[in-house]
PDB file of C-alpha atoms and ligand atoms in Angstrom:
ATOM      1  CA  MET F  20       0.000   0.000   0.000  1.00 96.00           C
ATOM      2  CA  LYS F  21       1.215   3.503  -0.807  1.00 98.00           C
ATOM      3  CA  ILE F  22       1.405   6.056   1.990  1.00 98.00           C
ATOM      4  CA  PHE F  23       0.955   9.754   1.289  1.00 98.00           C
ATOM      5  CA  LEU F  24       1.270  12.644   3.705  1.00 98.00           C
ATOM      6  CA  ASP F  25      -1.786  14.901   3.971  1.00 98.00           C
ATOM      7  CA  THR F  26      -0.158  18.283   4.558  1.00 98.00           C
ATOM      8  CA  ALA F  27       1.286  21.411   2.970  1.00 98.00           C
ATOM      9  CA  ASP F  28       3.932  21.683   5.695  1.00 98.00           C
ATOM     10  CA  ILE F  29       7.349  21.349   4.048  1.00 97.00           C
ATOM     11  CA  GLU F  30       9.166  20.314   7.249  1.00 97.00           C
ATOM     12  CA  GLU F  31       6.710  17.457   7.898  1.00 97.00           C
ATOM     13  CA  ILE F  32       7.216  16.260   4.311  1.00 98.00           C
ATOM     14  CA  ARG F  33      11.007  16.412   4.630  1.00 97.00           C
ATOM     15  CA  VAL F  34      10.930  14.319   7.826  1.00 96.00           C
ATOM     16  CA  ALA F  35       8.634  11.622   6.395  1.00 95.00           C
ATOM     17  CA  ALA F  36      10.688  11.529   3.165  1.00 96.00           C
ATOM     18  CA  ARG F  37      13.826  10.865   5.237  1.00 96.00           C
ATOM     19  CA  TRP F  38      12.136   7.799   6.771  1.00 95.00           C
ATOM     20  CA  GLY F  39      12.020   6.344   3.232  1.00 95.00           C
ATOM     21  CA  VAL F  40       8.326   5.445   3.360  1.00 95.00           C
ATOM     22  CA  LEU F  41       6.736   8.455   1.665  1.00 97.00           C
ATOM     23  CA  ASP F  42       5.019   7.740  -1.661  1.00 98.00           C
ATOM     24  CA  GLY F  43       3.336  11.094  -2.293  1.00 98.00           C
ATOM     25  CA  VAL F  44       1.539  14.089  -0.808  1.00 98.00           C
ATOM     26  CA  THR F  45      -2.000  15.444  -0.800  1.00 98.00           C
ATOM     27  CA  THR F  46      -2.811  19.078  -0.104  1.00 98.00           C
ATOM     28  CA  ASN F  47      -6.096  20.939   0.070  1.00 96.00           C
ATOM     29  CA  PRO F  48      -7.091  24.601   0.556  1.00 97.00           C
ATOM     30  CA  THR F  49      -7.462  24.134   4.335  1.00 97.00           C
ATOM     31  CA  LEU F  50      -4.018  22.548   4.690  1.00 96.00           C
ATOM     32  CA  TYR F  51      -2.553  25.285   2.481  1.00 96.00           C
ATOM     33  CA  ALA F  52      -4.223  27.998   4.596  1.00 96.00           C
ATOM     34  CA  LYS F  53      -2.416  26.618   7.674  1.00 97.00           C
ATOM     35  CA  VAL F  54       0.991  27.415   6.150  1.00 96.00           C
ATOM     36  CA  GLY F  55       0.120  30.344   3.818  1.00 94.00           C
ATOM     37  CA  GLY F  56       2.437  31.886   1.197  1.00 95.00           C
ATOM     38  CA  SER F  57       2.446  31.107  -2.521  1.00 97.00           C
ATOM     39  CA  TYR F  58       0.591  27.848  -3.256  1.00 97.00           C
ATOM     40  CA  ASP F  59       2.583  27.453  -6.496  1.00 97.00           C
ATOM     41  CA  ASP F  60       5.908  27.758  -4.653  1.00 97.00           C
ATOM     42  CA  ILE F  61       4.800  25.276  -1.984  1.00 98.00           C
ATOM     43  CA  LEU F  62       3.707  22.771  -4.626  1.00 98.00           C
ATOM     44  CA  LYS F  63       6.992  23.105  -6.531  1.00 98.00           C
ATOM     45  CA  GLU F  64       8.964  22.576  -3.323  1.00 98.00           C
ATOM     46  CA  ILE F  65       6.925  19.495  -2.369  1.00 98.00           C
ATOM     47  CA  CYS F  66       7.383  18.066  -5.873  1.00 98.00           C
ATOM     48  CA  GLY F  67      11.129  18.519  -5.445  1.00 97.00           C
ATOM     49  CA  ILE F  68      11.102  16.506  -2.203  1.00 96.00           C
ATOM     50  CA  THR F  69       8.989  13.564  -3.379  1.00 95.00           C
ATOM     51  CA  PRO F  70       8.903  12.119  -6.888  1.00 94.00           C
ATOM     52  CA  GLY F  71       5.491  10.611  -6.056  1.00 97.00           C
ATOM     53  CA  PRO F  72       2.123  12.142  -6.919  1.00 98.00           C
ATOM     54  CA  VAL F  73       1.422  15.533  -5.315  1.00 98.00           C
ATOM     55  CA  SER F  74      -2.242  16.555  -5.287  1.00 98.00           C
ATOM     56  CA  ALA F  75      -3.031  20.234  -5.922  1.00 98.00           C
ATOM     57  CA  GLU F  76      -6.679  21.160  -5.409  1.00 98.00           C
ATOM     58  CA  VAL F  77      -8.751  23.463  -7.608  1.00 98.00           C
ATOM     59  CA  VAL F  78     -11.136  25.904  -5.913  1.00 98.00           C
ATOM     60  CA  ALA F  79     -13.207  27.028  -8.915  1.00 98.00           C
ATOM     61  CA  ALA F  80     -16.760  25.669  -8.970  1.00 96.00           C
ATOM     62  CA  ASP F  81     -17.244  25.918 -12.767  1.00 98.00           C
ATOM     63  CA  VAL F  82     -15.698  23.647 -15.395  1.00 98.00           C
ATOM     64  CA  ASP F  83     -13.697  26.325 -17.201  1.00 98.00           C
ATOM     65  CA  GLY F  84     -12.288  27.603 -13.929  1.00 98.00           C
ATOM     66  CA  MET F  85     -11.331  24.078 -12.818  1.00 98.00           C
ATOM     67  CA  LEU F  86      -9.672  23.433 -16.180  1.00 98.00           C
ATOM     68  CA  ALA F  87      -7.699  26.689 -16.044  1.00 98.00           C
ATOM     69  CA  GLU F  88      -6.479  26.045 -12.478  1.00 98.00           C
ATOM     70  CA  GLY F  89      -5.684  22.391 -13.169  1.00 98.00           C
ATOM     71  CA  ARG F  90      -3.761  23.091 -16.382  1.00 98.00           C
ATOM     72  CA  HIS F  91      -1.746  25.707 -14.494  1.00 98.00           C
ATOM     73  CA  PHE F  92      -0.914  23.245 -11.671  1.00 98.00           C
ATOM     74  CA  ALA F  93       0.009  20.520 -14.166  1.00 98.00           C
ATOM     75  CA  LYS F  94       2.685  22.784 -15.652  1.00 98.00           C
ATOM     76  CA  LEU F  95       4.381  23.297 -12.264  1.00 98.00           C
ATOM     77  CA  ALA F  96       5.926  19.796 -12.082  1.00 98.00           C
ATOM     78  CA  PRO F  97       5.548  16.406 -13.811  1.00 97.00           C
ATOM     79  CA  ASN F  98       4.262  14.691 -10.641  1.00 98.00           C
ATOM     80  CA  ILE F  99       1.343  17.064 -10.010  1.00 98.00           C
ATOM     81  CA  VAL F 100      -2.089  15.436  -9.797  1.00 98.00           C
ATOM     82  CA  VAL F 101      -5.037  17.816 -10.028  1.00 98.00           C
ATOM     83  CA  LYS F 102      -7.481  17.385  -7.175  1.00 98.00           C
ATOM     84  CA  VAL F 103     -11.070  17.983  -8.237  1.00 98.00           C
ATOM     85  CA  PRO F 104     -14.123  17.864  -5.942  1.00 98.00           C
ATOM     86  CA  MET F 105     -16.949  15.433  -6.678  1.00 98.00           C
ATOM     87  CA  SER F 106     -19.720  17.351  -8.446  1.00 98.00           C
ATOM     88  CA  GLU F 107     -21.353  17.481 -11.879  1.00 98.00           C
ATOM     89  CA  GLU F 108     -18.802  20.121 -12.905  1.00 98.00           C
ATOM     90  CA  GLY F 109     -16.023  18.132 -11.268  1.00 98.00           C
ATOM     91  CA  LEU F 110     -16.883  15.011 -13.281  1.00 98.00           C
ATOM     92  CA  GLU F 111     -16.847  17.021 -16.506  1.00 98.00           C
ATOM     93  CA  ALA F 112     -13.487  18.561 -15.609  1.00 98.00           C
ATOM     94  CA  ILE F 113     -12.064  15.112 -14.694  1.00 98.00           C
ATOM     95  CA  SER F 114     -13.146  13.720 -18.104  1.00 98.00           C
ATOM     96  CA  ARG F 115     -11.548  16.677 -19.892  1.00 98.00           C
ATOM     97  CA  PHE F 116      -8.323  16.350 -17.887  1.00 98.00           C
ATOM     98  CA  ALA F 117      -8.242  12.624 -18.736  1.00 98.00           C
ATOM     99  CA  GLU F 118      -8.481  13.465 -22.468  1.00 98.00           C
ATOM    100  CA  GLU F 119      -5.562  15.871 -22.025  1.00 98.00           C
ATOM    101  CA  GLY F 120      -3.458  13.295 -20.165  1.00 98.00           C
ATOM    102  CA  ILE F 121      -3.615  15.226 -16.870  1.00 98.00           C
ATOM    103  CA  LYS F 122      -3.982  12.954 -13.830  1.00 98.00           C
ATOM    104  CA  THR F 123      -6.711  13.705 -11.306  1.00 98.00           C
ATOM    105  CA  ASN F 124      -7.633  12.855  -7.731  1.00 98.00           C
ATOM    106  CA  CYS F 125     -11.403  13.061  -7.169  1.00 98.00           C
ATOM    107  CA  THR F 126     -11.882  14.421  -3.662  1.00 98.00           C
ATOM    108  CA  LEU F 127     -14.805  14.761  -1.237  1.00 98.00           C
ATOM    109  CA  ILE F 128     -16.170  11.313  -2.088  1.00 98.00           C
ATOM    110  CA  PHE F 129     -18.657  10.042   0.507  1.00 98.00           C
ATOM    111  CA  SER F 130     -20.289   7.085  -1.295  1.00 98.00           C
ATOM    112  CA  ALA F 131     -19.250   4.206  -3.545  1.00 98.00           C
ATOM    113  CA  ALA F 132     -21.681   5.546  -6.172  1.00 98.00           C
ATOM    114  CA  GLN F 133     -19.740   8.819  -6.350  1.00 98.00           C
ATOM    115  CA  GLY F 134     -16.466   6.899  -6.537  1.00 98.00           C
ATOM    116  CA  LEU F 135     -17.731   4.709  -9.378  1.00 98.00           C
ATOM    117  CA  LEU F 136     -18.656   7.803 -11.413  1.00 98.00           C
ATOM    118  CA  ALA F 137     -15.254   9.372 -10.757  1.00 98.00           C
ATOM    119  CA  ALA F 138     -13.522   6.161 -11.915  1.00 98.00           C
ATOM    120  CA  LYS F 139     -15.637   6.140 -15.086  1.00 98.00           C
ATOM    121  CA  ALA F 140     -14.786   9.797 -15.748  1.00 98.00           C
ATOM    122  CA  GLY F 141     -11.094   8.839 -15.652  1.00 98.00           C
ATOM    123  CA  ALA F 142      -9.819   9.926 -12.236  1.00 98.00           C
ATOM    124  CA  SER F 143      -6.645   8.086 -11.277  1.00 98.00           C
ATOM    125  CA  LEU F 144      -7.219   8.509  -7.519  1.00 98.00           C
ATOM    126  CA  LEU F 145     -10.570   8.229  -5.724  1.00 98.00           C
ATOM    127  CA  SER F 146     -10.636   9.819  -2.256  1.00 98.00           C
ATOM    128  CA  PRO F 147     -13.428   8.729   0.098  1.00 98.00           C
ATOM    129  CA  PHE F 148     -13.237  10.711   3.377  1.00 98.00           C
ATOM    130  CA  VAL F 149     -13.539   8.007   6.034  1.00 98.00           C
ATOM    131  CA  GLY F 150     -12.996  10.186   9.107  1.00 98.00           C
ATOM    132  CA  ARG F 151     -15.681  12.700   8.170  1.00 98.00           C
ATOM    133  CA  LEU F 152     -18.161   9.843   7.596  1.00 98.00           C
ATOM    134  CA  ASP F 153     -17.262   8.317  10.975  1.00 98.00           C
ATOM    135  CA  ASP F 154     -17.780  11.790  12.489  1.00 97.00           C
ATOM    136  CA  ILE F 155     -21.453  11.708  11.435  1.00 98.00           C
ATOM    137  CA  ASN F 156     -21.829   8.149  12.712  1.00 98.00           C
ATOM    138  CA  GLN F 157     -21.635   6.437   9.306  1.00 97.00           C
ATOM    139  CA  ASP F 158     -19.176   3.652   8.506  1.00 97.00           C
ATOM    140  CA  GLY F 159     -16.500   5.374   6.423  1.00 98.00           C
ATOM    141  CA  MET F 160     -14.612   2.127   5.857  1.00 98.00           C
ATOM    142  CA  GLU F 161     -17.669   0.573   4.213  1.00 98.00           C
ATOM    143  CA  VAL F 162     -17.259   3.030   1.306  1.00 98.00           C
ATOM    144  CA  ILE F 163     -13.625   1.938   0.965  1.00 98.00           C
ATOM    145  CA  ARG F 164     -14.622  -1.740   0.999  1.00 98.00           C
ATOM    146  CA  GLU F 165     -17.364  -1.269  -1.618  1.00 98.00           C
ATOM    147  CA  LEU F 166     -15.312   0.944  -3.897  1.00 98.00           C
ATOM    148  CA  ALA F 167     -12.213  -1.262  -3.741  1.00 98.00           C
ATOM    149  CA  ALA F 168     -14.378  -4.259  -4.708  1.00 98.00           C
ATOM    150  CA  ILE F 169     -15.979  -2.367  -7.616  1.00 98.00           C
ATOM    151  CA  ILE F 170     -12.583  -1.259  -8.955  1.00 97.00           C
ATOM    152  CA  GLU F 171     -11.262  -4.830  -8.718  1.00 97.00           C
ATOM    153  CA  ILE F 172     -14.330  -6.526 -10.256  1.00 97.00           C
ATOM    154  CA  HIS F 173     -14.625  -4.120 -13.179  1.00 97.00           C
ATOM    155  CA  GLY F 174     -10.913  -3.535 -13.760  1.00 96.00           C
ATOM    156  CA  TYR F 175     -10.900   0.259 -13.510  1.00 97.00           C
ATOM    157  CA  GLU F 176      -7.424   1.761 -13.461  1.00 94.00           C
ATOM    158  CA  ALA F 177      -8.232   4.147 -10.611  1.00 98.00           C
ATOM    159  CA  GLU F 178      -6.809   3.571  -7.139  1.00 98.00           C
ATOM    160  CA  VAL F 179      -8.838   3.957  -3.969  1.00 98.00           C
ATOM    161  CA  LEU F 180      -7.190   6.439  -1.593  1.00 98.00           C
ATOM    162  CA  VAL F 181      -8.230   6.409   2.074  1.00 98.00           C
ATOM    163  CA  ALA F 182      -8.623  10.100   2.965  1.00 98.00           C
ATOM    164  CA  SER F 183      -9.621  11.947   6.128  1.00 98.00           C
ATOM    165  CA  VAL F 184      -7.582   9.468   8.155  1.00 98.00           C
ATOM    166  CA  ARG F 185      -7.795   9.895  11.922  1.00 98.00           C
ATOM    167  CA  SER F 186      -5.762   6.945  13.243  1.00 97.00           C
ATOM    168  CA  PRO F 187      -3.470   4.050  12.238  1.00 97.00           C
ATOM    169  CA  ARG F 188      -6.567   1.806  12.462  1.00 97.00           C
ATOM    170  CA  HIS F 189      -7.994   3.588   9.403  1.00 98.00           C
ATOM    171  CA  VAL F 190      -4.784   2.841   7.480  1.00 98.00           C
ATOM    172  CA  ILE F 191      -4.748  -0.843   8.408  1.00 98.00           C
ATOM    173  CA  ASP F 192      -8.466  -1.348   7.752  1.00 98.00           C
ATOM    174  CA  GLY F 193      -8.083   0.478   4.419  1.00 98.00           C
ATOM    175  CA  ALA F 194      -5.117  -1.715   3.439  1.00 98.00           C
ATOM    176  CA  LEU F 195      -7.075  -4.875   4.293  1.00 98.00           C
ATOM    177  CA  ALA F 196     -10.089  -3.599   2.355  1.00 97.00           C
ATOM    178  CA  GLY F 197      -7.933  -3.298  -0.772  1.00 96.00           C
ATOM    179  CA  ALA F 198      -7.286   0.464  -0.957  1.00 98.00           C
ATOM    180  CA  GLY F 199      -4.092   1.233  -2.872  1.00 98.00           C
ATOM    181  CA  VAL F 200      -3.222   4.418  -0.979  1.00 98.00           C
ATOM    182  CA  ALA F 201      -3.839   6.153   2.345  1.00 98.00           C
ATOM    183  CA  THR F 202      -3.066   9.809   2.995  1.00 98.00           C
ATOM    184  CA  LEU F 203      -2.102  10.568   6.578  1.00 98.00           C
ATOM    185  CA  PRO F 204      -1.761  13.640   8.765  1.00 98.00           C
ATOM    186  CA  PHE F 205       1.815  13.782  10.106  1.00 97.00           C
ATOM    187  CA  LYS F 206       0.545  12.921  13.597  1.00 97.00           C
ATOM    188  CA  VAL F 207      -0.882   9.601  12.362  1.00 97.00           C
ATOM    189  CA  PHE F 208       2.399   8.863  10.548  1.00 94.00           C
ATOM    190  CA  GLY F 209       4.143   9.199  13.924  1.00 93.00           C
ATOM    191  CA  GLN F 210       1.521   7.065  15.654  1.00 95.00           C
ATOM    192  CA  MET F 211       2.234   4.304  13.123  1.00 96.00           C
ATOM    193  CA  VAL F 212       5.935   4.341  13.998  1.00 94.00           C
ATOM    194  CA  HIS F 213       5.607   4.221  17.765  1.00 93.00           C
ATOM    195  CA  HIS F 214       4.346   1.672  20.268  1.00 93.00           C
ATOM    196  CA  PRO F 215       4.815   2.033  24.053  1.00 94.00           C
ATOM    197  CA  LEU F 216       6.281  -1.496  24.271  1.00 97.00           C
ATOM    198  CA  THR F 217       8.778  -0.686  21.509  1.00 97.00           C
ATOM    199  CA  ASP F 218       9.943   2.446  23.336  1.00 94.00           C
ATOM    200  CA  LYS F 219      10.097   0.535  26.647  1.00 97.00           C
ATOM    201  CA  GLY F 220      12.021  -2.300  24.970  1.00 98.00           C
ATOM    202  CA  ILE F 221      14.601   0.078  23.449  1.00 97.00           C
ATOM    203  CA  ALA F 222      15.207   1.726  26.845  1.00 97.00           C
ATOM    204  CA  GLN F 223      15.514  -1.690  28.559  1.00 98.00           C
ATOM    205  CA  PHE F 224      18.018  -3.016  25.988  1.00 98.00           C
ATOM    206  CA  LYS F 225      20.111   0.132  26.338  1.00 98.00           C
ATOM    207  CA  SER F 226      20.214   0.002  30.120  1.00 98.00           C
ATOM    208  CA  ASP F 227      21.033  -3.743  30.168  1.00 98.00           C
ATOM    209  CA  TRP F 228      23.826  -3.148  27.649  1.00 97.00           C
ATOM    210  CA  GLN F 229      25.278  -0.326  29.737  1.00 97.00           C
ATOM    211  CA  LYS F 230      25.095  -2.460  32.905  1.00 97.00           C
ATOM    212  CA  ALA F 231      26.984  -5.302  31.204  1.00 97.00           C
ATOM    213  CA  GLN F 232      29.612  -2.890  29.860  1.00 96.00           C
ATOM    214  CA  ALA F 233      30.098  -1.361  33.326  1.00 95.00           C
ATOM    215  CA  GLU F 234      30.585  -4.836  34.854  1.00 95.00           C
ATOM    216  CA  LEU F 235      33.106  -5.706  32.155  1.00 93.00           C
ATOM    217  CA  ALA F 236      35.008  -2.473  32.752  1.00 92.00           C
ATOM    218  CA  GLY F 237      35.096  -3.283  36.510  1.00 90.00           C
ATOM    219  CA  LYS F 238      36.743  -6.669  35.809  1.00 85.00           C
ATOM    220  CA  VAL F 239      39.609  -5.377  33.652  1.00 73.00           C
TER     221      VAL F 239
HETATM  222  C1  E4P L  10      -7.602  14.324   1.344  1.00 82.63           C
HETATM  223  O1  E4P L  10      -6.882  14.407   0.367  1.00 82.63           O
HETATM  224  C2  E4P L  10      -7.943  15.462   2.225  1.00 82.63           C
HETATM  225  O2  E4P L  10      -6.940  16.441   2.119  1.00 82.63           O
HETATM  226  C3  E4P L  10      -8.003  15.096   3.689  1.00 82.63           C
HETATM  227  O3  E4P L  10      -7.747  13.736   3.914  1.00 82.63           O
HETATM  228  C4  E4P L  10      -9.142  15.695   4.426  1.00 82.63           C
HETATM  229  O4  E4P L  10      -9.173  15.211   5.733  1.00 82.63           O
HETATM  230  P1  E4P L  10      -9.854  15.938   6.980  1.00 82.63           P
HETATM  231  O5  E4P L  10     -11.204  15.364   7.168  1.00 82.63           O
HETATM  232  O6  E4P L  10      -8.951  15.604   8.129  1.00 82.63           O
HETATM  233  O7  E4P L  10      -9.887  17.415   6.673  1.00 82.63           O
END
């Protein structure tokens, strides 16, 4: 399974890239607003850190506006993927981008039906928001399960991307359900690395080693 970072924070991306497990990055207007500055410059910098897909989201609500923004993003770097919200206009823009060879990530998907349409329109990434569905007491992972099965059965080229991830559990359940990608806030990335018993074990091994070395030094 591919793991993306869901952030526009350059430092977070640099750290995860150093771990050697970063396959790409997703951004959105909210994540961008947290860091501010020029969105173009941020995107170019991210694309220089990871060779994987970097999602840049359009904010226009009309097709022509989406196309203009997306074509602009696509020129910034070869690994840009244009993120387009699920809507009638979004589907039209996704189909047009597909004809032009521009890759898209269909965002704000909340049902398998929406995901199926996005796959048919030619999106390469389908992003159901599991956390936001869980927040309203619906089973977000069910959308991942259904969509992953549909993609597999019908041989669509799109990949299911687990978005709006709140915990490592979402990543593991998404992987088992057949999603190809999960995009994680940096905090969840860290939670995947650590376990209290691992940290305790490392400290124990170190102290036992030092004790043995001290005893050895006392004998010579
Ligand atoms: C996906 O690409 C989105 O940027 C993201 O996962 C949204 O998650 P949120 O519900 O934490 O805002």
